[in-house]
Short mmCIF file of C-alpha atoms and ligand atoms in Angstrom, two decimals:
data_model
loop_
_atom_site.label_atom_id
_atom_site.label_comp_id
_atom_site.label_asym_id
_atom_site.label_seq_id
_atom_site.Cartn_x
_atom_site.Cartn_y
_atom_site.Cartn_z
CA UNK A 1 -16.31 5.98 -32.69
CA UNK A 2 -14.82 4.27 -29.69
CA UNK A 3 -16.97 3.91 -26.61
CA UNK A 4 -15.51 5.33 -23.39
CA UNK A 5 -13.73 2.62 -21.45
CA UNK A 6 -14.37 2.17 -17.74
CA UNK A 7 -11.58 0.39 -15.86
CA UNK A 8 -12.61 -1.38 -12.71
CA UNK A 9 -9.74 -1.88 -10.31
CA UNK A 10 -10.10 -4.62 -7.70
CA UNK A 11 -7.47 -5.36 -5.04
CA UNK A 12 -7.60 -9.04 -4.13
CA UNK A 13 -6.28 -10.74 -1.05
CA UNK A 14 -7.55 -14.29 -0.52
CA UNK A 15 -10.85 -13.88 -2.32
CA UNK A 16 -10.97 -17.09 -4.41
CA UNK A 17 -14.71 -17.51 -3.91
CA UNK A 18 -15.55 -13.90 -4.77
CA UNK A 19 -13.77 -13.36 -8.08
CA UNK A 20 -16.21 -15.13 -10.38
CA UNK A 21 -19.37 -13.83 -8.66
CA UNK A 22 -17.95 -10.31 -8.85
CA UNK A 23 -17.16 -10.59 -12.54
CA UNK A 24 -20.57 -12.16 -13.13
CA UNK A 25 -22.29 -9.30 -11.32
CA UNK A 26 -20.34 -6.73 -13.32
CA UNK A 27 -21.12 -8.50 -16.56
CA UNK A 28 -24.84 -8.67 -15.77
CA UNK A 29 -24.83 -5.04 -14.73
CA UNK A 30 -23.26 -4.10 -18.01
CA UNK A 31 -25.52 -6.05 -20.33
CA UNK A 32 -28.76 -5.88 -18.37
CA UNK A 33 -31.49 -3.49 -19.43
CA UNK A 34 -31.99 -0.59 -17.06
CA UNK A 35 -34.87 -0.79 -14.59
CA UNK A 36 -35.04 2.67 -13.11
CA UNK A 37 -34.68 6.17 -14.33
CA UNK A 38 -31.33 7.64 -13.35
CA UNK A 39 -29.56 6.31 -16.38
CA UNK A 40 -27.67 8.81 -18.43
CA UNK A 41 -28.31 8.10 -22.08
CA UNK A 42 -28.60 4.45 -22.87
CA UNK A 43 -30.71 1.57 -21.68
CA UNK A 44 -27.78 -0.80 -21.32
CA UNK A 45 -24.44 0.30 -19.96
CA UNK A 46 -22.83 -1.76 -22.71
CA UNK A 47 -24.36 0.47 -25.38
CA UNK A 48 -22.51 3.50 -24.07
CA UNK A 49 -19.42 2.10 -22.39
CA UNK A 50 -16.91 -0.70 -22.52
CA UNK A 51 -15.43 -2.05 -19.35
CA UNK A 52 -12.29 -3.82 -18.28
CA UNK A 53 -11.50 -5.34 -14.91
CA UNK A 54 -8.03 -5.22 -13.41
CA UNK A 55 -7.52 -7.62 -10.54
CA UNK A 56 -4.47 -6.94 -8.43
CA UNK A 57 -3.49 -10.08 -6.59
CA UNK A 58 -1.93 -8.82 -3.38
CA UNK A 59 0.04 -11.97 -2.57
CA UNK A 60 -2.96 -14.17 -1.86
CA UNK A 61 -2.21 -17.51 -0.24
CA UNK A 62 -5.33 -19.23 -1.56
CA UNK A 63 -6.31 -19.96 -5.16
CA UNK A 64 -7.32 -16.38 -6.02
CA UNK A 65 -4.54 -16.01 -8.55
CA UNK A 66 -5.43 -19.20 -10.44
CA UNK A 67 -9.06 -18.13 -10.55
CA UNK A 68 -8.10 -14.72 -11.91
CA UNK A 69 -5.72 -16.18 -14.50
CA UNK A 70 -8.35 -18.64 -15.68
CA UNK A 71 -10.91 -15.86 -15.98
CA UNK A 72 -8.52 -13.65 -17.90
CA UNK A 73 -7.93 -16.48 -20.39
CA UNK A 74 -11.64 -16.97 -20.88
CA UNK A 75 -12.67 -13.35 -21.36
CA UNK A 76 -10.58 -10.62 -22.88
CA UNK A 77 -11.64 -7.68 -20.72
CA UNK A 78 -10.01 -9.08 -17.59
CA UNK A 79 -6.40 -8.24 -16.85
CA UNK A 80 -4.36 -8.77 -13.74
CA UNK A 81 -1.33 -7.60 -11.81
CA UNK A 82 0.37 -10.21 -9.67
CA UNK A 83 2.32 -9.04 -6.63
CA UNK A 84 5.28 -11.01 -5.36
CA UNK A 85 3.95 -10.81 -1.80
CA UNK A 86 1.32 -9.04 0.24
CA UNK A 87 1.86 -5.29 0.06
CA UNK A 88 -1.49 -4.21 1.47
CA UNK A 89 -4.66 -2.89 -0.06
CA UNK A 90 -3.48 0.69 -0.51
CA UNK A 91 -0.52 -0.35 -2.63
CA UNK A 92 -2.59 -2.92 -4.52
CA UNK A 93 -5.16 -0.28 -5.43
CA UNK A 94 -2.39 2.05 -6.51
CA UNK A 95 -0.92 -0.63 -8.79
CA UNK A 96 -4.34 -1.17 -10.33
CA UNK A 97 -4.77 2.53 -11.00
CA UNK A 98 -1.30 2.60 -12.56
CA UNK A 99 -2.29 -0.24 -14.87
CA UNK A 100 -5.70 1.00 -15.93
CA UNK A 101 -6.28 2.29 -19.44
CA UNK A 102 -9.83 3.57 -19.13
CA UNK A 103 -11.31 7.01 -19.55
CA UNK A 104 -12.46 6.58 -16.00
CA UNK A 105 -11.35 4.22 -13.30
CA UNK A 106 -13.57 2.74 -10.62
CA UNK A 107 -11.94 1.13 -7.61
CA UNK A 108 -13.92 -1.42 -5.66
CA UNK A 109 -13.48 -4.26 -3.16
CA UNK A 110 -13.52 -7.86 -4.29
CA UNK A 111 -15.84 -9.09 -1.55
CA UNK A 112 -19.05 -7.66 -3.10
CA UNK A 113 -19.46 -5.24 -0.20
CA UNK A 114 -19.46 -2.51 -2.77
CA UNK A 115 -22.74 -3.06 -4.64
CA UNK A 116 -22.38 -3.19 -8.42
CA UNK A 117 -25.88 -1.88 -9.01
CA UNK A 118 -24.78 1.68 -8.28
CA UNK A 119 -22.12 1.66 -10.99
CA UNK A 120 -24.57 3.46 -13.26
CA UNK A 121 -24.91 6.22 -10.69
CA UNK A 122 -21.13 6.58 -10.59
CA UNK A 123 -20.98 6.87 -14.35
CA UNK A 124 -23.91 9.28 -14.46
CA UNK A 125 -22.25 11.55 -11.89
CA UNK A 126 -19.04 11.38 -13.86
CA UNK A 127 -20.82 12.37 -17.07
CA UNK A 128 -22.41 15.25 -15.20
CA UNK A 129 -18.93 16.64 -14.74
CA UNK A 130 -17.68 15.31 -11.42
CA UNK A 131 -14.07 14.27 -11.75
CA UNK A 132 -14.07 12.24 -8.57
CA UNK A 133 -17.15 10.34 -7.45
CA UNK A 134 -17.03 9.00 -3.91
CA UNK A 135 -19.12 6.18 -2.53
CA UNK A 136 -20.25 7.03 0.99
CA UNK A 137 -21.40 4.20 3.20
CA UNK A 138 -24.63 4.53 5.12
CA UNK A 139 -24.07 1.69 7.56
CA UNK A 140 -22.93 -1.89 7.70
CA UNK A 141 -24.71 -4.75 9.38
CA UNK A 142 -21.51 -6.69 9.74
CA UNK A 143 -19.51 -3.98 11.48
CA UNK A 144 -18.29 -4.76 14.96
CA UNK A 145 -18.74 -2.20 17.73
CA UNK A 146 -15.02 -1.54 17.76
CA UNK A 147 -15.11 -0.67 14.06
CA UNK A 148 -18.18 1.55 14.42
CA UNK A 149 -16.97 3.52 17.42
CA UNK A 150 -13.39 3.50 16.25
CA UNK A 151 -14.50 4.87 12.90
CA UNK A 152 -16.59 7.57 14.54
CA UNK A 153 -13.78 8.76 16.82
CA UNK A 154 -11.29 8.52 13.99
CA UNK A 155 -13.30 10.71 11.63
CA UNK A 156 -13.94 13.32 14.31
CA UNK A 157 -10.21 13.48 14.97
CA UNK A 158 -9.34 13.61 11.28
CA UNK A 159 -11.84 16.40 10.74
CA UNK A 160 -10.13 18.51 13.37
CA UNK A 161 -6.55 17.95 12.31
CA UNK A 162 -6.67 17.41 8.57
CA UNK A 163 -5.63 20.08 6.11
CA UNK A 164 -7.92 18.76 3.36
CA UNK A 165 -11.69 18.29 3.74
CA UNK A 166 -12.54 14.67 4.56
CA UNK A 167 -16.01 13.19 4.12
CA UNK A 168 -16.99 10.86 6.99
CA UNK A 169 -17.83 7.28 5.96
CA UNK A 170 -16.27 7.91 2.54
CA UNK A 171 -15.09 4.57 1.21
CA UNK A 172 -12.59 3.36 -1.33
CA UNK A 173 -15.46 2.77 -3.73
CA UNK A 174 -14.63 5.62 -6.06
CA UNK A 175 -14.57 6.73 -9.65
CA UNK A 176 -11.68 8.77 -10.96
CA UNK A 177 -11.64 10.64 -14.23
CA UNK A 178 -8.66 10.01 -16.53
CA UNK A 179 -7.17 13.37 -15.59
CA UNK A 180 -7.32 12.50 -11.90
CA UNK A 181 -5.79 9.10 -12.64
CA UNK A 182 -2.87 10.75 -14.41
CA UNK A 183 -2.31 13.20 -11.56
CA UNK A 184 -2.61 10.36 -9.06
CA UNK A 185 -0.03 8.33 -10.95
CA UNK A 186 2.40 11.23 -10.70
CA UNK A 187 2.33 11.26 -6.89
CA UNK A 188 5.59 9.82 -5.60
CA UNK A 189 4.81 8.87 -2.00
CA UNK A 190 5.44 5.36 -0.79
CA UNK A 191 3.64 5.26 2.51
CA UNK A 192 0.19 6.11 1.32
CA UNK A 193 -3.52 6.08 1.96
CA UNK A 194 -5.11 6.01 -1.45
CA UNK A 195 -8.21 7.94 -0.55
CA UNK A 196 -6.21 10.53 1.38
CA UNK A 197 -4.17 11.22 -1.73
CA UNK A 198 -7.27 11.44 -3.88
CA UNK A 199 -8.77 13.91 -1.43
CA UNK A 200 -5.56 15.91 -1.53
CA UNK A 201 -5.68 16.11 -5.33
CA UNK A 202 -8.91 18.06 -5.15
CA UNK A 203 -10.98 18.27 -8.35
CA UNK A 204 -14.73 18.40 -8.47
CA UNK A 205 -16.19 15.79 -6.18
CA UNK A 206 -19.56 14.09 -6.26
CA UNK A 207 -21.00 11.74 -3.66
CA UNK A 208 -23.13 8.60 -3.89
CA UNK A 209 -24.67 6.92 -0.86
CA UNK A 210 -24.94 3.18 -0.53
CA UNK A 211 -25.58 0.47 2.04
CA UNK A 212 -22.68 -1.88 2.47
CA UNK A 213 -23.70 -5.51 2.16
CA UNK A 214 -22.34 -8.35 4.20
CA UNK A 215 -19.05 -9.73 2.96
CA UNK A 216 -19.96 -12.37 0.35
CA UNK A 217 -17.45 -15.00 1.36
CA UNK A 218 -14.30 -15.38 3.44
CA UNK A 219 -13.06 -13.28 6.32
CA UNK A 220 -12.44 -9.54 6.44
CA UNK A 221 -8.69 -9.34 6.43
CA UNK A 222 -8.49 -6.05 8.23
CA UNK A 223 -7.85 -6.93 11.85
CA UNK A 224 -8.21 -4.31 14.57
CA UNK A 225 -4.42 -4.03 14.58
CA UNK A 226 -4.29 -3.35 10.84
CA UNK A 227 -7.05 -0.76 11.20
CA UNK A 228 -5.15 1.06 13.95
CA UNK A 229 -2.05 1.05 11.79
CA UNK A 230 -4.09 2.44 8.92
CA UNK A 231 -5.54 5.13 11.16
CA UNK A 232 -2.09 6.16 12.38
CA UNK A 233 -0.74 6.34 8.83
CA UNK A 234 -3.75 8.43 7.83
CA UNK A 235 -3.20 10.86 10.67
CA UNK A 236 0.50 11.13 9.99
CA UNK A 237 0.14 11.53 6.24
CA UNK A 238 -2.66 14.07 6.53
CA UNK A 239 -1.27 16.34 9.19
CA UNK A 240 1.51 17.08 11.65
CA UNK A 241 -0.81 17.76 14.50
CA UNK A 242 0.64 15.09 16.80
CA UNK A 243 4.08 16.70 16.52
CA UNK A 244 2.87 20.17 17.27
CA UNK A 245 0.82 18.89 20.17
CA UNK A 246 3.96 18.35 22.26
CA UNK A 247 4.82 22.01 21.90
CA UNK A 248 1.38 23.16 22.97
CA UNK A 249 1.51 20.85 25.97
CA UNK A 250 4.86 22.37 26.91
CA UNK A 251 3.44 25.88 26.67
CA UNK A 252 0.55 24.87 28.89
CA UNK A 253 2.89 23.40 31.49
CA UNK A 254 5.05 26.52 31.45
CA UNK A 255 1.97 28.71 31.75
CA UNK A 256 1.09 26.89 34.95
CA UNK A 257 4.50 26.45 36.51
CA UNK A 258 5.86 29.93 35.83
CA UNK A 259 3.25 31.89 37.87
CA UNK A 260 3.44 29.14 40.45
CA UNK A 261 7.20 29.72 40.67
CA UNK A 262 6.68 33.43 41.10
CA UNK A 263 4.23 32.84 43.92
CA UNK A 264 6.74 30.50 45.56
CA UNK A 265 9.53 33.03 45.24
CA UNK A 266 7.47 35.84 46.68
CA UNK A 267 6.28 33.59 49.47
CA UNK A 268 9.87 32.70 50.29
CA UNK A 269 11.11 36.25 50.77
CA UNK A 270 8.07 38.07 52.00
CA UNK A 271 5.45 36.14 53.89
CA UNK A 272 2.34 35.21 51.94
CA UNK A 273 1.86 32.48 54.47
CA UNK A 274 1.80 29.48 52.14
CA UNK A 275 5.05 28.02 53.46
CA UNK A 276 5.82 25.82 50.44
CA UNK A 277 8.00 22.84 51.29
CA UNK A 278 11.35 22.38 49.59
CA UNK A 279 10.10 19.41 47.57
CA UNK A 280 7.10 21.39 46.32
CA UNK A 281 9.47 24.08 45.05
CA UNK A 282 11.73 21.46 43.51
CA UNK A 283 8.75 19.78 41.84
CA UNK A 284 7.72 23.09 40.34
CA UNK A 285 11.21 23.72 38.99
CA UNK A 286 11.25 20.25 37.40
CA UNK A 287 7.80 20.90 35.91
CA UNK A 288 9.05 24.13 34.40
CA UNK A 289 12.05 22.38 32.90
CA UNK A 290 9.82 19.71 31.36
CA UNK A 291 7.75 22.52 29.88
CA UNK A 292 10.86 23.99 28.26
CA UNK A 293 11.86 20.63 26.81
CA UNK A 294 8.40 20.07 25.34
CA UNK A 295 8.33 23.52 23.81
CA UNK A 296 11.69 22.76 22.20
CA UNK A 297 10.24 19.53 20.79
CA UNK A 298 7.35 21.55 19.44
CA UNK A 299 9.83 23.89 17.76
CA UNK A 300 11.63 20.92 16.25
CA UNK A 301 8.27 19.86 14.89
CA UNK A 302 8.17 22.93 12.70
CA UNK A 303 11.53 22.08 11.21
CA UNK A 304 10.54 18.46 10.72
CA UNK A 305 7.30 19.59 9.12
CA UNK A 306 9.30 21.57 6.63
CA UNK A 307 11.58 18.64 5.81
CA UNK A 308 8.63 16.29 5.71
CA UNK A 309 6.78 18.37 3.16
CA UNK A 310 9.86 18.63 1.01
CA UNK A 311 10.54 14.92 1.18
CA UNK A 312 6.99 13.98 0.25
CA UNK A 313 7.86 15.39 -3.14
CA UNK A 314 4.26 16.13 -4.00
CA UNK A 315 3.64 18.55 -6.81
CA UNK A 316 3.08 22.06 -5.52
CA UNK A 317 -0.26 22.38 -7.24
CA UNK A 318 -2.60 20.49 -9.50
CA UNK A 319 -3.93 22.21 -12.60
CA UNK A 320 -7.28 21.30 -14.06
CA UNK A 321 -7.15 23.48 -17.17
CA UNK A 322 -5.00 26.03 -18.87
CA UNK A 323 -4.76 27.72 -22.20
N1 UDP B 1 -7.17 -6.47 0.42
C1 UDP B 1 -5.92 -6.44 -0.21
N2 UDP B 1 -4.79 -6.59 0.55
C2 UDP B 1 -4.83 -6.74 1.91
C3 UDP B 1 -6.10 -6.74 2.53
C4 UDP B 1 -7.24 -6.60 1.77
O1 UDP B 1 -5.84 -6.30 -1.43
O2 UDP B 1 -3.78 -6.89 2.52
C5 UDP B 1 -8.39 -6.30 -0.39
C6 UDP B 1 -9.45 -7.37 -0.17
O3 UDP B 1 -9.24 -8.48 -1.00
C7 UDP B 1 -10.71 -6.63 -0.54
C8 UDP B 1 -10.42 -5.21 -0.09
O4 UDP B 1 -9.01 -5.10 -0.01
O5 UDP B 1 -10.95 -6.63 -1.93
C9 UDP B 1 -11.08 -4.87 1.24
O6 UDP B 1 -10.67 -5.80 2.21
P1 UDP B 1 -11.59 -6.29 3.40
O7 UDP B 1 -12.92 -6.72 2.87
O8 UDP B 1 -10.80 -7.28 4.16
O9 UDP B 1 -11.73 -4.95 4.23
P2 UDP B 1 -13.04 -4.24 4.84
O10 UDP B 1 -14.22 -4.61 3.97
O11 UDP B 1 -13.14 -4.74 6.21
O12 UDP B 1 -12.70 -2.79 4.74
MG1 MG B 2 -14.79 -6.04 2.92
#
């Protein structure tokens, strides 16, 4: 009988020094005898499972690709996808998931920030029946303040506006069951946040906590700018809150300026004694008009939302089982 195959998908952007150590760590993890107790049913992972690694070279400008090619010649469980240019991590991960053949797929970073020694826990959770297993980060020593605070604010915001439940500190270190992989591969969107899509798919989710290590070698390629861009795409692809917000703002402005206008009118023709100046009245009229415009934008948002949902082309529902 064939052993279940675990595909490990690794997006790579300028990681020449990390490829071999990562493969080495995976290999050791696979053939090493288990030390602690949470193992599912074998003392070595290799006794129960085969593994393959799919490196997706995301247009690296260093020697990453040569290193990967060399490795894939030397061992036969390493495959690769070579991009023509840098398309970004989300797309690279997607390509890896497209290419994977395993019964389960684990996506992880190349820089060894995702510890390999919890792979067993992922697999155990998967065997327990979780179709998606999510690595949740406890903390990172190497995080800058901007990243920490930015992340905190971002997750609070996402929690409020998102239509699907989002786990704070959830990372891209994830395991997907074959069924989830197939559903994922059927999603047509171009502008995408991989983990957002996985969250949208649903299925039974399990969580594993880990401490992120320092990056093994090289520089983190996510600049603050890239992170902000990522955050904006996440917000936009998860919800239409920003669009509706204009409408609510307009309503608020109208709610203030309308009674104000009434007071001004009454004051003009009877004598309340406020004696509003002409420019105050004019300002209030302008305010009211702005309110109307914003409300109209908010209304447009509902139409756009409709078009947007249609154009995403996502399946209407995802089925786990049927008879
Ligand atoms: N990565 C990629 N394309 C990019 C940027 C990053 O494939 O344009 C890969 C990178 O090689 C690594 C993973 O995505 O395997 C995470 O990148 P990084 O360590 O820079 O991000 P961080 O750890 O700060 O989230
Ligand atoms: Mg990293």
